[in-house]
C-alpha atoms as one frame of an Amber mdcrd trajectory, in Angstrom:
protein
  54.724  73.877 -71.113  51.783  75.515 -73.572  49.839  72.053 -72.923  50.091
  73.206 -69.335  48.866  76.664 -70.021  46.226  75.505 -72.441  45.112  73.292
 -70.043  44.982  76.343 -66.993  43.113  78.204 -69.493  40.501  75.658 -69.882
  40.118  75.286 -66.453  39.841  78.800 -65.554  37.186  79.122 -68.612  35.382
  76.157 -67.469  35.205  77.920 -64.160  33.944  80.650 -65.329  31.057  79.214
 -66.975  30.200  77.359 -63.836  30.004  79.950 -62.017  28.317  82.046 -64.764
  25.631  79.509 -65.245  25.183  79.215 -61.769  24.923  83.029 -61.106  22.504
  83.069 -63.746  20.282  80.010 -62.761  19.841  81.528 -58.963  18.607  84.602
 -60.455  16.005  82.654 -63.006  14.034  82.599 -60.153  12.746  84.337 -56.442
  10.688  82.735 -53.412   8.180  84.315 -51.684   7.108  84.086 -48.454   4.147
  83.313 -46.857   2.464  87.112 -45.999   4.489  88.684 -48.996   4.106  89.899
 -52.535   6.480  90.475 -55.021   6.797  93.277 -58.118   9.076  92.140 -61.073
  10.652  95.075 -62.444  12.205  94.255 -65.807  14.724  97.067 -66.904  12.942
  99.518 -64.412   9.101  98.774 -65.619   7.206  97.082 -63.327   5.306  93.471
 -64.611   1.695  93.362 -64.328   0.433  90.362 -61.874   2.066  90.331 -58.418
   3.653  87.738 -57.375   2.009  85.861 -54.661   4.116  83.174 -51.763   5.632
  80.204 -53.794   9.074  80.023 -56.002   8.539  82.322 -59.427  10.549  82.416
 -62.517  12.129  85.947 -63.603  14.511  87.115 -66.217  18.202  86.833 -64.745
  20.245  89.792 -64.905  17.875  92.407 -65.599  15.440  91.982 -63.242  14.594
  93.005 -60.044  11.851  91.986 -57.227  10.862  94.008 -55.114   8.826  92.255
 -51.624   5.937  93.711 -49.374   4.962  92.548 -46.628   0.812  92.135 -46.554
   0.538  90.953 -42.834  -0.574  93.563 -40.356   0.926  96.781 -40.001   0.319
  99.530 -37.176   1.743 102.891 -37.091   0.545 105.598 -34.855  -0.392 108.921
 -36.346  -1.059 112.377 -34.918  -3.992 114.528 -35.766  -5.588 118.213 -35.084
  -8.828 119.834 -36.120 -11.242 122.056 -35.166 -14.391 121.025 -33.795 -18.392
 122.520 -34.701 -18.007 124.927 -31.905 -14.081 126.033 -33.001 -12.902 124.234
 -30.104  -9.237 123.010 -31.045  -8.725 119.247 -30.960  -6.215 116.680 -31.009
  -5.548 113.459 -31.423  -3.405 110.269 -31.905  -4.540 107.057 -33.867  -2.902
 103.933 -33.704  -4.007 102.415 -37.373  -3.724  98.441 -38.059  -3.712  98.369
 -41.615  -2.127  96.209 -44.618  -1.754  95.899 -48.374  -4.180  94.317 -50.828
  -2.285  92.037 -52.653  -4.177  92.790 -56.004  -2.868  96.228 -55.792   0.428
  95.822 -54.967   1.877  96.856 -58.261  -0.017 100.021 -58.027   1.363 100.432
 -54.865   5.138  99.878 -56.193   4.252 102.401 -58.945   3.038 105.161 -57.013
   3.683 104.779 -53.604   6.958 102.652 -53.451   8.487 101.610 -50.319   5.971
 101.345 -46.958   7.394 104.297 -45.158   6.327 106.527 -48.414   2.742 105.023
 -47.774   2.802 106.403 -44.281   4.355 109.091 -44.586   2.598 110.319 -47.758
  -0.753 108.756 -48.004  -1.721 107.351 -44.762  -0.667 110.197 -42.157  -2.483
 113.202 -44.848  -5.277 111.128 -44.748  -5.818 110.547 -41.156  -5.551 113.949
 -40.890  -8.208 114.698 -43.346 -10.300 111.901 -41.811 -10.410 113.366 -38.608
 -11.658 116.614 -39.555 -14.323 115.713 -41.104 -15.336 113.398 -37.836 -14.416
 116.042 -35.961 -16.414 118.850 -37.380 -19.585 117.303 -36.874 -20.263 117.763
 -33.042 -18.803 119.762 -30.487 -15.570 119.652 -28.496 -17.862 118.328 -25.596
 -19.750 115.727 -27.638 -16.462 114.521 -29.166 -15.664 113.991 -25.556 -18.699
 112.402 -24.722 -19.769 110.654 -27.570 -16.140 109.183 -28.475 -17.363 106.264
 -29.664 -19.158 107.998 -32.484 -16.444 110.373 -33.533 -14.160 107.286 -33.979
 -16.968 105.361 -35.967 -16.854 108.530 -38.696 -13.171 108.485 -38.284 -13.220
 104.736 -39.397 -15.679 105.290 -42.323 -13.865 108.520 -43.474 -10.487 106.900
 -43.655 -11.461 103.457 -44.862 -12.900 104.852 -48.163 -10.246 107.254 -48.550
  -7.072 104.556 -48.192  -9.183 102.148 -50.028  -8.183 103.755 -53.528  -4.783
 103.342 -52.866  -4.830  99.606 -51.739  -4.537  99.871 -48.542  -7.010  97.824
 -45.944  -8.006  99.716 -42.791  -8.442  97.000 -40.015  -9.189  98.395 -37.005
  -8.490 102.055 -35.273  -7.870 103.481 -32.036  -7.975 106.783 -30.488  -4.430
 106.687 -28.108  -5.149 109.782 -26.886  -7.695 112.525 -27.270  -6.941 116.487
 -26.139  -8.577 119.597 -25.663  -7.343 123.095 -25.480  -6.468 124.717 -22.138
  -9.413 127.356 -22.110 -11.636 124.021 -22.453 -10.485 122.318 -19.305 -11.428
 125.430 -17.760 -14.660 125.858 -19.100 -15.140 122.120 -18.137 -14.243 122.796
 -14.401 -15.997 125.583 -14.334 -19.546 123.449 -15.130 -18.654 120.837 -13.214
 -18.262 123.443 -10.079 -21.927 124.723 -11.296 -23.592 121.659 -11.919 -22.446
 120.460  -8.343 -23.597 124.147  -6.672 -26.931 123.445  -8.542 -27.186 120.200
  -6.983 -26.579 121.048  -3.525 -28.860 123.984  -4.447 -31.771 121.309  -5.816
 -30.794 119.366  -2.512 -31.109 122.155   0.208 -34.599 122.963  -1.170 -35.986
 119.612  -1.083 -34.977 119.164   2.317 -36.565 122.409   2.815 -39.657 121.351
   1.289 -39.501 117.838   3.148 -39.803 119.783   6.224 -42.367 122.493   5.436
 -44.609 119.285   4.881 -43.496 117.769   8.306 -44.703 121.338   9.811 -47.510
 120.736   8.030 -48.794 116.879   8.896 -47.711 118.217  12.341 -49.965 120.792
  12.357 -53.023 118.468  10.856 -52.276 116.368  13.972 -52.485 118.387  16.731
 -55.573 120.123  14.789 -56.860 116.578  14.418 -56.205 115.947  18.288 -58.057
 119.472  19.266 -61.288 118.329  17.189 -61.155 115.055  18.853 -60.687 116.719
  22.269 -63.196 119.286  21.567 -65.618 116.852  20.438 -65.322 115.065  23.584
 -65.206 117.566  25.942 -68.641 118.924  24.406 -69.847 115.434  24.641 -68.779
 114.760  28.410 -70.226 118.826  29.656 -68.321 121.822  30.800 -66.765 119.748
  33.762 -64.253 118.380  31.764 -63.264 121.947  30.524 -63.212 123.554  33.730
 -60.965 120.982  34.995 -58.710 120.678  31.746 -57.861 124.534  32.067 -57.258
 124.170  35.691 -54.527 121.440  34.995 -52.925 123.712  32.395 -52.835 126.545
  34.590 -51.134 124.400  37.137 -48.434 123.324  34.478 -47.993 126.852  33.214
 -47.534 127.972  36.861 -44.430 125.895  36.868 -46.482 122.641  38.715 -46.943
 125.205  42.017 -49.737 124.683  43.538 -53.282 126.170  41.732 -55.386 128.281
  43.282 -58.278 127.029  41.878 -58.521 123.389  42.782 -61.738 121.032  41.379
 -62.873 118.483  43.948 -65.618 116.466  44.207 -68.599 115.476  41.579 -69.049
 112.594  39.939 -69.142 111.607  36.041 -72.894 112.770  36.286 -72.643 116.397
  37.792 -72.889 119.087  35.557 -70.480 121.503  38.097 -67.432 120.374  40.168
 -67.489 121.911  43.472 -64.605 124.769  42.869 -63.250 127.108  45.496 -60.033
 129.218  45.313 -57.043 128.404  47.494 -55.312 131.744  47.254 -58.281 132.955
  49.016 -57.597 130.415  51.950 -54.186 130.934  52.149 -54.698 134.993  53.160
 -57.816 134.163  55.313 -55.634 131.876  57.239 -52.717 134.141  57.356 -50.940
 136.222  60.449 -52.504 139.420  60.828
């Protein structure tokens, strides 16, 4: 019966061990992933040298690893400043950004987890960023010249993450607003500038046909030179019998009562003689 018991007890020993060893031997060591880094911790003090993807040894038991992922993060972050003008703007940044593995430690000292990074370091910061893009031009030319706010945005933020191992990759402005009073103002010039078109436009076509008054007139001056130069070169004939045929179209195309008959291209005088006279000669007493 104690040969029995003895022989339990070994048993249960034995498994002990087993199991003791084997606890032990799975925490000798840690894997890491491709697109991670690990911090060894030994009784709370972080080991210098991160720990890049591949199986590492570590003291069992007292220990601890703690993993970051260094592949690509984005987080969107909201921003407000005020621009050169005191305009108020605001904004929202979508930020790809990730860890540099050589600073990881420092990160796991004095940042810790990822959300502390956002939440402490990188959403302050984009803040700060954006000021200083922002207070460089006007609410309009932030509007206008987007492109170049979110160029000093980049260069801002980049050297201000930097120092606390963290990569910007790439930025984007999400969205980009402007006070009420602003949008106002904005619709206001727009209503101007378009007035002041049409304004630009009405005199032009004003202008456009002052000058068609103009070459109008030169013609018909033109045509009264021509006419007068060959009416003086043809005698008084032709001018005697050019104001008869306007009287007769002024008259409303009645008939004129002074008619020219008669002469030829040599004469110097048409034969004239007055039909209103006629027509009371021959008239009823």
């Amino acid at each position: 019966m104690k040969n029995q018991y003895a022989q339990n007890l070994q048993l249960s020993i034995l498994g002990i061990f087993t199991a003791l060893v084997l606890f032990i031997s799975l925490n000798s060591f840690v894997i890491i992933n491709p697109g991670q880094a690990g911090v060894i911790s030994i009784l709370g003090k972080a080991r210098d040298g991160a720990v890049l993807e591949g199986i590492h040894l570590k003291p069992p038991l007292i220990s601890v690893v703690d993993i970051y992922d260094l592949t690509v993060q984005k987080f969107e972050v909201p921003a407000q400043s005020s621009t050169k003008d005191l305009q108020d703007l605001s904004a929202r940044f979508a930020i790809n950004f990730r860890l540099d593995p050589t600073q990881v430690v420092e990160v796991r000292r004095k940042q810790g987890t990822l959300e502390n990074i956002v939440s402490k370091i990188i959403a302050p910061q984009t803040q700060e960023s954006f000021k200083i893009a922002a207070a460089r031009r006007t609410v309009e030319e932030a509007i206008t010249k987007r492109n170049e706010l979110k160029q000093d945005f980049d260069t801002a933020l980049g050297q201000r993450l930097e120092k606390y191992g963290i990569i910007v990759l790439d930025t984007s402005v999400v969205d980009l607003a402007f006070s009420p009073e602003f949008a106002r103002a904005v619709e206001d010039k727009q209503i101007a500038e378009q007035r002041a078109q049409r304004a630009v436009y009405v005199a032009q076509e004003a202008e456009q046909e002052a000058q068609a008054d103009i070459n109008r007139a030169k013609g018909r001056a033109e045509a009264q030179r021509l006419l007068a130069e060959t009416l003086k070169q043809q005698g008084g004939g032709l001018v005697l019998q050019k104001e008869a045929i306007e009287a007769w179209r002024q008259g409303g195309s009645q008939m004129p009562k002074v008619l020219v008959t008669g002469g030829d291209s040599n004469s110097s005088i048409p034969f004239l003689f007055n039909l209103g006279n006629l027509q009371d000669a021959t008239a009823p007493q």
